[in-house]
Amino acid sequence: MERKMQFTLPPTLPEGCIANILSFTSPLDACRSALVSPTFRSAASSDVVWERFLPPDYQDIISRSSLKLSSLDSLSKKDLFFHLCHHPVILNNGSLSFTLDKWTGKKCYMLGARELSIIWGDTDTYWKWLSRPESRFSEVAELKVVCWLDIRGKIDTKTLSTKTTYAAYLVYKFAEFRHGFKRSPVNVQVKFEEEEGGVTSRVFLDPLFVTREQSQHRENGWMEIKMGEFYNEQGDDGTVACSLWEVDNFTSKHGLIIEGIELRPKRNL
Amino acid sequence: MSSSNNSGKVLKLKSKDNQIFEVEESVAIQSELIKNVVEAGCDIGVIPLLTVHSKTLRNVIEWCQKHVDYVEENDSGSNEEEIKNWESEICEEGNNNGSDDEETKNWESEENNNGSDEEEAKNWESEGNNDGSNKEEVENWEWEENNDGSDEEELENWESKFVDVDKDSLYALLLAADYLSIDSLLERVIKQVADVIKQCRSVEEVRQTFGIKSDFTPEEEEEIREEISWID
């Protein structure tokens, strides 16, 4: 079979030019275009492309990692990109994690339980803190018993990617014995701290039957449920507050295990 | 194809299909390639651009002209110099007895000779020769130019229209901008081409759009599909 390359207009486009073009698309488009032709495949893997997909402050973030990550220095930009998508960088002494969203290259953060404000969290009677191997963080919080459930996570919008709609998810699971979540929903809200108002939703963490706002399974046996979303324009909207509370029904609650609250770009499917 | 009245050198550029374009040096040196040729100092009669068709070259020159004009209009540093040049030009015109009077007379006779026209002509004449009102105009112009924040937006809109062309023309612009090394054009066209790729719904569509035939063996293609299997 004759292998001939055909172009509508000679001469061919140089690989450097193709790489430049691909760098203005998205990680998804760049990967797909590897199938177009050998030149595209080569261009799609070049550092020019993936350097642009990495967030501008990625080096600074990596340098703040709790672990020494010098092995990352030898990776190509593309390999580094995918490494950051699948291997959370742990910051703040084990209570905050950073990853990249592989479809867009935008920043994702997860606030570990220790980063959150959990009312009564420091009181032994109500909450206990343990290490779980299936968690990326050094500690997770397990609810022994409370009536007053109030959990808040905050993050500065300037650390997030600009021009992005973010969604916040509570990442959790249940201990063997759980109580107080089957019939009672909890309140969730995500809003800019400095703004008035804000939309509150009610969701079931442990529903009896399928509801519209369903919790989804994640890796390592965790579940997640959406708390809300917001649009980060320039990163100058101050702090975003993600809150979950159930303080009204005087039902005692047990057995909720919190890994943290994750913020990641909303995927438009 | 020049609009400004700079007394700059004019270069001759020859397209692939042997058409000659006369272009002011300030416009042509937006191309690094041409700039290098000029700076090399050789006295070249005509610069041959072997891979650029006249249709594309015409558009490229338009791009370069627009950007030279934009810089001139918005370069606040050179405003004062420009004003001085403009002022002295007006004064020259004003002092050039023959041409102004003649012009006024010709203009007058062209228009219907009624009262208002004559008045207008007189006002124009006096404006042209009156240093005082020139300065006012200059000040107004200066204020206008420095306070018009939407110039950048206007340029962006112009650029977007410029690259909103059929794919063959876009491809030709891309190759020309790359060959001639015109950064501003290359960057804008690259972004446009990137948008075209983003809108392609399949690899085959990208190939068709750019007239590329895949050169992969079935095994190679399978290998790549494996690599990108994470994409839905």
Short mmCIF file of C-alpha atoms in Angstrom, two decimals:
data_model
loop_
_atom_site.label_atom_id
_atom_site.label_comp_id
_atom_site.label_asym_id
_atom_site.label_seq_id
_atom_site.Cartn_x
_atom_site.Cartn_y
_atom_site.Cartn_z
CA MET A 1 0.00 0.00 0.00
CA GLU A 2 1.46 3.32 -1.02
CA ARG A 3 1.88 5.63 1.93
CA LYS A 4 1.47 9.14 0.65
CA MET A 5 0.74 12.27 2.55
CA GLN A 6 -1.67 14.62 0.87
CA PHE A 7 -2.20 18.22 1.68
CA THR A 8 -4.52 20.68 0.07
CA LEU A 9 -1.76 23.23 0.05
CA PRO A 10 1.93 22.52 -0.10
CA PRO A 11 4.23 22.90 1.75
CA THR A 12 3.51 21.08 4.98
CA LEU A 13 3.01 22.82 8.26
CA PRO A 14 6.09 22.63 10.48
CA GLU A 15 5.73 20.64 13.67
CA GLY A 16 6.58 23.65 15.81
CA CYS A 17 3.67 25.52 14.31
CA ILE A 18 1.30 22.62 14.97
CA ALA A 19 2.52 22.47 18.56
CA ASN A 20 1.83 26.17 18.92
CA ILE A 21 -1.69 25.70 17.60
CA LEU A 22 -2.42 22.75 19.85
CA SER A 23 -1.25 24.70 22.87
CA PHE A 24 -4.28 26.95 22.39
CA THR A 25 -6.73 24.07 22.38
CA SER A 26 -7.17 21.90 25.48
CA PRO A 27 -5.53 18.80 26.98
CA LEU A 28 -8.43 16.80 25.61
CA ASP A 29 -8.08 18.17 22.08
CA ALA A 30 -4.31 17.82 22.12
CA CYS A 31 -4.51 14.15 23.09
CA ARG A 32 -7.14 13.40 20.49
CA SER A 33 -5.18 15.10 17.75
CA ALA A 34 -2.37 12.60 18.21
CA LEU A 35 -4.46 10.42 15.93
CA VAL A 36 -4.48 12.91 13.05
CA SER A 37 -1.03 12.23 11.66
CA PRO A 38 2.50 11.38 12.79
CA THR A 39 3.45 15.06 12.79
CA PHE A 40 0.42 15.89 14.90
CA ARG A 41 1.26 13.03 17.23
CA SER A 42 4.75 14.33 17.76
CA ALA A 43 3.59 17.93 18.14
CA ALA A 44 0.89 16.87 20.60
CA SER A 45 3.48 15.51 23.01
CA SER A 46 5.82 18.47 22.92
CA ASP A 47 6.69 20.52 25.98
CA VAL A 48 5.45 23.66 24.23
CA VAL A 49 1.92 22.34 24.38
CA TRP A 50 1.88 20.95 27.92
CA GLU A 51 3.75 23.82 29.50
CA ARG A 52 0.83 25.99 28.47
CA PHE A 53 -1.70 23.54 29.89
CA LEU A 54 0.01 23.46 33.26
CA PRO A 55 -1.16 26.23 35.62
CA PRO A 56 1.27 29.17 35.70
CA ASP A 57 2.14 28.60 39.34
CA TYR A 58 2.58 24.82 39.20
CA GLN A 59 6.23 24.96 40.16
CA ASP A 60 5.48 27.02 43.22
CA ILE A 61 2.75 24.60 44.29
CA ILE A 62 4.96 21.55 43.86
CA SER A 63 7.70 23.19 45.86
CA ARG A 64 5.34 23.55 48.81
CA SER A 65 4.65 19.84 48.92
CA SER A 66 5.09 18.01 52.20
CA LEU A 67 7.16 15.45 50.34
CA LYS A 68 10.23 16.15 48.30
CA LEU A 69 9.15 15.77 44.69
CA SER A 70 12.46 16.21 42.93
CA SER A 71 11.75 13.14 40.81
CA LEU A 72 9.24 15.25 38.92
CA ASP A 73 12.01 17.42 37.52
CA SER A 74 13.02 14.79 35.00
CA LEU A 75 9.53 14.32 33.57
CA SER A 76 8.41 15.79 30.27
CA LYS A 77 5.77 18.46 30.67
CA LYS A 78 3.16 16.07 29.37
CA ASP A 79 4.12 13.36 31.82
CA LEU A 80 4.20 15.92 34.61
CA PHE A 81 0.72 17.08 33.66
CA PHE A 82 -0.73 13.60 33.89
CA HIS A 83 1.21 12.84 37.02
CA LEU A 84 -0.43 15.85 38.69
CA CYS A 85 -3.82 14.64 37.52
CA HIS A 86 -3.49 11.28 39.19
CA HIS A 87 -1.17 11.89 42.13
CA PRO A 88 -2.40 14.51 44.56
CA VAL A 89 0.27 16.87 45.85
CA ILE A 90 -0.17 17.09 49.59
CA LEU A 91 0.26 20.51 51.15
CA ASN A 92 -0.18 22.19 54.52
CA ASN A 93 1.30 19.35 56.52
CA GLY A 94 -1.03 16.74 55.19
CA SER A 95 -4.37 18.49 55.24
CA LEU A 96 -4.72 19.99 51.74
CA SER A 97 -4.28 18.33 48.37
CA PHE A 98 -3.79 19.67 44.87
CA THR A 99 -4.44 17.96 41.54
CA LEU A 100 -5.12 18.97 37.97
CA ASP A 101 -8.31 18.31 36.09
CA LYS A 102 -7.15 16.28 33.11
CA TRP A 103 -9.71 17.53 30.63
CA THR A 104 -8.94 21.19 31.15
CA GLY A 105 -5.73 21.49 33.13
CA LYS A 106 -7.50 23.58 35.77
CA LYS A 107 -6.60 23.39 39.43
CA CYS A 108 -8.43 21.16 41.88
CA TYR A 109 -8.09 21.35 45.63
CA MET A 110 -9.34 19.13 48.38
CA LEU A 111 -9.59 20.50 51.89
CA GLY A 112 -8.89 17.66 54.26
CA ALA A 113 -10.93 17.26 57.41
CA ARG A 114 -8.23 19.06 59.42
CA GLU A 115 -8.60 22.11 57.14
CA LEU A 116 -12.32 22.32 57.87
CA SER A 117 -14.11 23.98 60.76
CA ILE A 118 -16.08 21.23 62.41
CA ILE A 119 -18.15 22.39 65.35
CA TRP A 120 -17.32 20.20 68.36
CA GLY A 121 -14.59 18.67 66.21
CA ASP A 122 -12.00 19.00 68.91
CA THR A 123 -14.10 17.43 71.56
CA ASP A 124 -13.39 13.79 72.12
CA THR A 125 -16.92 12.94 73.05
CA TYR A 126 -18.28 13.98 69.72
CA TRP A 127 -15.68 13.45 67.02
CA LYS A 128 -12.62 11.26 66.73
CA TRP A 129 -9.67 11.65 64.43
CA LEU A 130 -8.06 8.65 62.83
CA SER A 131 -5.70 7.64 60.09
CA ARG A 132 -7.20 5.64 57.31
CA PRO A 133 -5.05 4.03 54.62
CA GLU A 134 -7.61 4.73 51.96
CA SER A 135 -7.37 8.47 52.58
CA ARG A 136 -4.80 10.73 50.97
CA PHE A 137 -4.68 12.77 54.16
CA SER A 138 -3.01 11.93 57.42
CA GLU A 139 -6.31 12.13 59.28
CA VAL A 140 -10.02 11.85 58.69
CA ALA A 141 -12.79 12.84 61.08
CA GLU A 142 -15.32 10.32 62.32
CA LEU A 143 -18.52 11.42 63.97
CA LYS A 144 -19.26 9.63 67.22
CA VAL A 145 -22.37 11.55 68.08
CA VAL A 146 -23.76 15.05 67.73
CA CYS A 147 -27.09 16.71 67.35
CA TRP A 148 -25.48 19.87 66.08
CA LEU A 149 -23.73 19.10 62.79
CA ASP A 150 -21.87 22.03 61.31
CA ILE A 151 -18.98 21.68 58.89
CA ARG A 152 -17.38 24.51 56.92
CA GLY A 153 -14.53 24.71 54.45
CA LYS A 154 -13.03 27.86 53.02
CA ILE A 155 -10.65 28.62 50.22
CA ASP A 156 -9.34 31.82 48.70
CA THR A 157 -10.49 32.28 45.11
CA LYS A 158 -7.07 33.56 44.14
CA THR A 159 -5.65 30.06 44.46
CA LEU A 160 -8.12 28.69 41.92
CA SER A 161 -8.07 28.81 38.13
CA THR A 162 -9.68 31.89 36.64
CA LYS A 163 -12.69 31.92 34.32
CA THR A 164 -13.85 28.59 35.68
CA THR A 165 -17.05 27.25 37.17
CA TYR A 166 -16.17 25.21 40.21
CA ALA A 167 -18.30 22.67 42.05
CA ALA A 168 -17.72 21.69 45.67
CA TYR A 169 -18.24 18.11 46.91
CA LEU A 170 -18.30 16.64 50.39
CA VAL A 171 -16.17 13.50 50.36
CA TYR A 172 -17.34 11.05 53.00
CA LYS A 173 -18.36 7.56 53.93
CA PHE A 174 -20.13 5.86 56.80
CA ALA A 175 -18.88 3.71 59.61
CA GLU A 176 -20.54 0.40 60.21
CA PHE A 177 -23.03 1.94 62.55
CA ARG A 178 -24.68 5.06 61.21
CA HIS A 179 -27.73 6.91 62.32
CA GLY A 180 -29.62 10.11 61.64
CA PHE A 181 -28.98 10.50 57.94
CA LYS A 182 -31.49 8.21 56.26
CA ARG A 183 -34.58 10.24 56.74
CA SER A 184 -33.10 13.64 57.42
CA PRO A 185 -31.46 15.69 54.73
CA VAL A 186 -28.68 18.15 55.52
CA ASN A 187 -28.31 21.72 54.33
CA VAL A 188 -25.51 22.59 51.95
CA GLN A 189 -24.41 25.92 50.60
CA VAL A 190 -21.53 27.32 48.58
CA LYS A 191 -21.07 31.07 48.31
CA PHE A 192 -18.62 33.93 48.36
CA GLU A 193 -18.13 34.94 51.96
CA GLU A 194 -18.40 38.60 51.21
CA GLU A 195 -21.69 38.32 49.39
CA GLU A 196 -25.10 38.32 50.94
CA GLY A 197 -27.59 35.56 50.42
CA GLY A 198 -26.60 32.35 48.72
CA VAL A 199 -28.51 29.28 47.63
CA THR A 200 -29.09 26.55 50.20
CA SER A 201 -29.95 23.04 49.08
CA ARG A 202 -31.02 20.06 51.06
CA VAL A 203 -29.43 16.72 50.26
CA PHE A 204 -29.52 13.22 51.67
CA LEU A 205 -26.18 11.80 52.63
CA ASP A 206 -27.61 8.32 53.16
CA PRO A 207 -30.82 8.19 51.19
CA LEU A 208 -33.43 5.49 51.57
CA PHE A 209 -34.26 5.72 47.91
CA VAL A 210 -32.79 7.27 44.81
CA THR A 211 -33.02 11.04 44.86
CA ARG A 212 -32.15 13.57 42.22
CA GLU A 213 -29.10 14.89 44.03
CA GLN A 214 -27.52 11.53 44.38
CA SER A 215 -24.23 10.88 46.09
CA GLN A 216 -21.72 9.26 43.79
CA HIS A 217 -19.06 6.71 44.47
CA ARG A 218 -15.43 7.70 44.27
CA GLU A 219 -12.22 5.76 44.43
CA ASN A 220 -11.14 3.94 47.57
CA GLY A 221 -14.63 3.45 48.90
CA TRP A 222 -15.45 7.13 49.41
CA MET A 223 -18.60 8.87 48.30
CA GLU A 224 -19.18 12.43 47.27
CA ILE A 225 -22.17 14.69 47.15
CA LYS A 226 -22.37 18.06 45.50
CA MET A 227 -22.67 21.00 47.86
CA GLY A 228 -22.96 23.78 45.31
CA GLU A 229 -21.05 25.68 42.67
CA PHE A 230 -19.65 29.10 41.84
CA TYR A 231 -17.95 30.91 39.02
CA ASN A 232 -14.42 32.12 39.59
CA GLU A 233 -13.83 35.04 37.25
CA GLN A 234 -10.52 36.65 38.12
CA GLY A 235 -9.83 35.10 41.49
CA ASP A 236 -10.49 38.39 43.27
CA ASP A 237 -13.81 37.53 44.88
CA GLY A 238 -12.23 36.78 48.23
CA THR A 239 -13.03 33.60 50.09
CA VAL A 240 -15.48 30.90 49.04
CA ALA A 241 -17.29 29.22 51.93
CA CYS A 242 -18.65 25.68 51.56
CA SER A 243 -21.00 24.77 54.38
CA LEU A 244 -22.92 21.75 55.51
CA TRP A 245 -25.20 21.80 58.53
CA GLU A 246 -28.03 20.10 60.25
CA VAL A 247 -28.83 21.81 63.48
CA ASP A 248 -32.57 21.81 63.57
CA ASN A 249 -33.99 18.43 64.10
CA PHE A 250 -32.39 17.42 67.40
CA THR A 251 -31.86 13.96 66.03
CA SER A 252 -28.60 12.52 67.13
CA LYS A 253 -26.30 11.62 64.30
CA HIS A 254 -23.61 8.98 64.25
CA GLY A 255 -21.10 7.33 62.04
CA LEU A 256 -20.32 9.94 59.38
CA ILE A 257 -16.67 9.88 58.28
CA ILE A 258 -15.37 12.98 56.55
CA GLU A 259 -12.36 12.92 54.28
CA GLY A 260 -12.81 16.49 53.15
CA ILE A 261 -14.35 18.92 50.68
CA GLU A 262 -13.15 18.85 47.11
CA LEU A 263 -13.34 21.75 44.66
CA ARG A 264 -12.95 20.96 40.99
CA PRO A 265 -14.09 22.40 37.65
CA LYS A 266 -17.63 21.56 36.73
CA ARG A 267 -17.73 19.24 33.79
CA ASN A 268 -20.24 20.10 31.09
CA LEU A 269 -21.27 16.74 29.81
CA MET B 1 -1.56 50.92 -0.83
CA SER B 2 -0.41 53.47 1.72
CA SER B 3 -2.61 55.77 3.69
CA SER B 4 -0.26 57.69 5.92
CA ASN B 5 1.81 60.51 4.61
CA ASN B 6 5.12 59.43 6.08
CA SER B 7 7.97 59.95 3.78
CA GLY B 8 9.32 56.46 4.32
CA LYS B 9 11.16 54.21 1.99
CA VAL B 10 9.06 52.01 -0.23
CA LEU B 11 9.91 48.39 -0.79
CA LYS B 12 8.89 46.15 -3.63
CA LEU B 13 7.64 42.70 -2.76
CA LYS B 14 7.03 40.04 -5.37
CA SER B 15 4.46 37.32 -4.77
CA LYS B 16 4.77 33.72 -5.85
CA ASP B 17 2.67 34.48 -8.92
CA ASN B 18 4.93 37.36 -9.90
CA GLN B 19 2.80 40.28 -8.80
CA ILE B 20 4.70 43.26 -7.45
CA PHE B 21 3.47 45.06 -4.36
CA GLU B 22 4.85 48.42 -3.32
CA VAL B 23 4.83 48.67 0.43
CA GLU B 24 6.20 51.24 2.82
CA GLU B 25 9.19 50.02 4.74
CA SER B 26 7.57 50.71 8.11
CA VAL B 27 4.73 48.42 7.15
CA ALA B 28 6.83 45.71 5.52
CA ILE B 29 9.25 45.32 8.38
CA GLN B 30 6.46 43.93 10.55
CA SER B 31 7.79 40.80 8.90
CA GLU B 32 11.00 39.69 10.61
CA LEU B 33 12.08 38.09 7.37
CA ILE B 34 11.83 41.34 5.44
CA LYS B 35 13.28 43.29 8.33
CA ASN B 36 16.37 41.09 8.24
CA VAL B 37 16.74 41.62 4.53
CA VAL B 38 16.49 45.39 4.94
CA GLU B 39 18.89 45.47 7.85
CA ALA B 40 21.39 43.42 5.93
CA GLY B 41 21.75 46.60 3.97
CA CYS B 42 21.89 45.21 0.45
CA ASP B 43 20.26 47.25 -2.19
CA ILE B 44 17.66 44.77 -3.30
CA GLY B 45 15.33 45.86 -6.02
CA VAL B 46 12.53 43.44 -5.47
CA ILE B 47 12.16 41.04 -2.56
CA PRO B 48 10.81 37.73 -3.84
CA LEU B 49 8.41 35.92 -1.52
CA LEU B 50 8.49 32.55 -3.15
CA THR B 51 5.76 30.82 -1.22
CA VAL B 52 3.19 33.58 -0.81
CA HIS B 53 0.43 33.97 -3.36
CA SER B 54 -0.66 37.51 -4.28
CA LYS B 55 -4.12 36.99 -2.81
CA THR B 56 -2.61 36.13 0.57
CA LEU B 57 0.11 38.76 0.32
CA ARG B 58 -2.49 41.44 -0.24
CA ASN B 59 -4.21 40.43 3.00
CA VAL B 60 -0.95 40.22 4.88
CA ILE B 61 -0.04 43.75 3.81
CA GLU B 62 -3.44 44.95 4.97
CA TRP B 63 -2.78 43.38 8.37
CA CYS B 64 0.61 45.02 8.66
CA GLN B 65 -0.75 48.40 7.60
CA LYS B 66 -3.53 48.20 10.18
CA HIS B 67 -1.05 47.43 12.93
CA VAL B 68 1.29 50.21 11.97
CA ASP B 69 -1.67 52.61 11.95
CA TYR B 70 -2.83 51.33 15.32
CA VAL B 71 0.56 51.82 16.92
CA GLU B 72 0.84 55.31 15.50
CA GLU B 73 -2.58 56.30 16.76
CA ASN B 74 -2.05 54.92 20.20
CA ASP B 75 1.56 55.47 20.96
CA SER B 76 1.22 58.25 23.55
CA GLY B 77 4.95 58.69 23.74
CA SER B 78 5.17 59.87 20.17
CA ASN B 79 2.03 62.01 20.36
CA GLU B 80 3.97 65.19 20.95
CA GLU B 81 6.28 64.53 18.07
CA GLU B 82 3.36 63.73 15.84
CA ILE B 83 1.60 66.89 16.85
CA LYS B 84 4.69 68.89 16.03
CA ASN B 85 4.98 67.22 12.65
CA TRP B 86 1.32 67.70 11.96
CA GLU B 87 1.48 71.31 13.07
CA SER B 88 4.42 72.05 10.88
CA GLU B 89 2.73 70.35 7.96
CA ILE B 90 -0.34 72.49 8.40
CA CYS B 91 1.81 75.57 8.68
CA GLU B 92 3.61 74.61 5.54
CA GLU B 93 0.36 74.16 3.75
CA GLY B 94 -0.86 77.43 5.15
CA ASN B 95 2.22 79.22 3.99
CA ASN B 96 2.13 77.68 0.59
CA ASN B 97 0.13 80.45 -0.99
CA GLY B 98 -0.39 78.96 -4.36
CA SER B 99 -1.90 75.63 -3.47
CA ASP B 100 -4.30 76.70 -0.74
CA ASP B 101 -5.90 79.51 -2.60
CA GLU B 102 -6.15 77.39 -5.66
CA GLU B 103 -7.66 74.56 -3.72
CA THR B 104 -10.20 76.80 -2.11
CA LYS B 105 -11.17 78.26 -5.43
CA ASN B 106 -11.48 74.85 -7.03
CA TRP B 107 -13.53 73.58 -4.15
CA GLU B 108 -15.74 76.61 -4.22
CA SER B 109 -16.46 76.25 -7.86
CA GLU B 110 -17.21 72.56 -7.43
CA GLU B 111 -19.91 73.13 -4.85
CA ASN B 112 -23.00 75.17 -5.63
CA ASN B 113 -22.13 78.71 -4.93
CA ASN B 114 -24.48 79.71 -2.19
CA GLY B 115 -23.91 81.70 0.91
CA SER B 116 -23.18 78.85 3.29
CA ASP B 117 -20.63 77.27 1.05
CA GLU B 118 -18.65 80.43 0.77
CA GLU B 119 -18.76 80.85 4.47
CA GLU B 120 -17.55 77.34 4.98
CA ALA B 121 -14.74 77.87 2.53
CA LYS B 122 -13.69 81.00 4.36
CA ASN B 123 -13.75 79.22 7.69
CA TRP B 124 -11.78 76.36 6.32
CA GLU B 125 -9.27 78.67 4.78
CA SER B 126 -8.86 80.57 7.98
CA GLU B 127 -8.55 77.36 9.96
CA GLY B 128 -5.88 76.17 7.66
CA ASN B 129 -3.88 79.31 8.06
CA ASN B 130 -4.62 80.20 11.61
CA ASP B 131 -2.12 78.79 14.02
CA GLY B 132 -4.33 79.54 16.99
CA SER B 133 -7.17 77.29 16.02
CA ASN B 134 -4.77 74.60 14.93
CA LYS B 135 -3.50 74.32 18.46
CA GLU B 136 -7.03 73.92 19.76
CA GLU B 137 -7.73 71.19 17.29
CA VAL B 138 -4.51 69.52 18.21
CA GLU B 139 -5.40 69.65 21.88
CA ASN B 140 -8.85 68.23 21.24
CA TRP B 141 -7.41 65.49 19.11
CA GLU B 142 -4.85 64.69 21.74
CA TRP B 143 -7.49 64.45 24.44
CA GLU B 144 -9.64 62.26 22.26
CA GLU B 145 -6.87 59.90 21.34
CA ASN B 146 -5.63 59.44 24.87
CA ASN B 147 -9.04 58.88 26.34
CA ASP B 148 -10.48 56.42 23.93
CA GLY B 149 -10.25 53.16 25.89
CA SER B 150 -12.01 51.11 23.27
CA ASP B 151 -9.24 51.32 20.68
CA GLU B 152 -7.85 48.00 21.79
CA GLU B 153 -11.29 46.45 21.58
CA GLU B 154 -11.72 47.88 18.12
CA LEU B 155 -8.46 46.31 17.01
CA GLU B 156 -9.47 42.99 18.48
CA ASN B 157 -12.77 43.10 16.64
CA TRP B 158 -10.99 44.00 13.42
CA GLU B 159 -8.55 41.12 13.93
CA SER B 160 -11.36 38.66 14.60
CA LYS B 161 -13.11 39.69 11.39
CA PHE B 162 -9.83 39.44 9.52
CA VAL B 163 -9.28 35.81 10.47
CA ASP B 164 -12.90 34.83 9.99
CA VAL B 165 -12.27 33.34 6.57
CA ASP B 166 -12.62 30.00 4.86
CA LYS B 167 -10.21 27.29 5.90
CA ASP B 168 -8.06 27.39 2.79
CA SER B 169 -7.48 31.12 3.21
CA LEU B 170 -6.79 30.63 6.90
CA TYR B 171 -4.27 27.93 6.14
CA ALA B 172 -2.60 30.20 3.55
CA LEU B 173 -2.42 33.03 6.11
CA LEU B 174 -0.88 30.67 8.62
CA LEU B 175 1.83 29.52 6.26
CA ALA B 176 2.52 33.08 5.13
CA ALA B 177 2.69 34.43 8.69
CA ASP B 178 5.07 31.62 9.62
CA TYR B 179 7.27 32.10 6.55
CA LEU B 180 7.35 35.89 6.84
CA SER B 181 7.67 35.72 10.60
CA ILE B 182 4.95 38.22 11.50
CA ASP B 183 4.33 37.59 15.19
CA SER B 184 1.05 39.44 15.60
CA LEU B 185 -0.54 37.74 12.61
CA LEU B 186 0.86 34.33 13.46
CA GLU B 187 -0.48 34.49 16.98
CA ARG B 188 -3.96 35.51 15.90
CA VAL B 189 -4.19 32.95 13.13
CA ILE B 190 -2.89 30.21 15.42
CA LYS B 191 -5.65 30.95 17.90
CA GLN B 192 -8.20 30.84 15.12
CA VAL B 193 -6.92 27.53 13.82
CA ALA B 194 -6.96 26.20 17.39
CA ASP B 195 -10.64 27.21 17.60
CA VAL B 196 -11.31 25.34 14.36
CA ILE B 197 -9.69 22.22 15.80
CA LYS B 198 -11.65 22.54 19.03
CA GLN B 199 -14.85 22.57 17.07
CA CYS B 200 -14.02 19.45 15.09
CA ARG B 201 -15.98 16.62 16.53
CA SER B 202 -13.69 13.87 15.36
CA VAL B 203 -10.17 13.19 14.26
CA GLU B 204 -11.41 12.52 10.75
CA GLU B 205 -12.95 15.98 10.67
CA VAL B 206 -9.60 17.54 11.62
CA ARG B 207 -7.96 15.60 8.82
CA GLN B 208 -10.55 16.66 6.29
CA THR B 209 -10.37 20.27 7.40
CA PHE B 210 -6.64 20.48 6.84
CA GLY B 211 -6.44 18.01 4.00
CA ILE B 212 -4.22 15.63 5.91
CA LYS B 213 -4.05 11.96 5.14
CA SER B 214 -3.22 9.72 8.03
CA ASP B 215 0.08 7.99 7.69
CA PHE B 216 -0.36 5.51 10.53
CA THR B 217 -0.31 1.78 10.26
CA PRO B 218 -3.32 0.08 11.86
CA GLU B 219 -1.05 -1.05 14.71
CA GLU B 220 0.18 2.45 15.38
CA GLU B 221 -3.34 3.77 15.37
CA GLU B 222 -4.44 1.10 17.82
CA GLU B 223 -1.54 2.01 20.08
CA ILE B 224 -2.55 5.65 20.16
CA ARG B 225 -6.20 4.83 20.77
CA GLU B 226 -5.11 2.83 23.81
CA GLU B 227 -3.13 5.75 25.12
CA ILE B 228 -6.09 8.06 24.89
CA SER B 229 -8.74 5.62 25.97
CA TRP B 230 -9.38 7.70 29.09
CA ILE B 231 -11.19 10.20 26.91
CA ASP B 232 -14.77 9.03 27.23
#
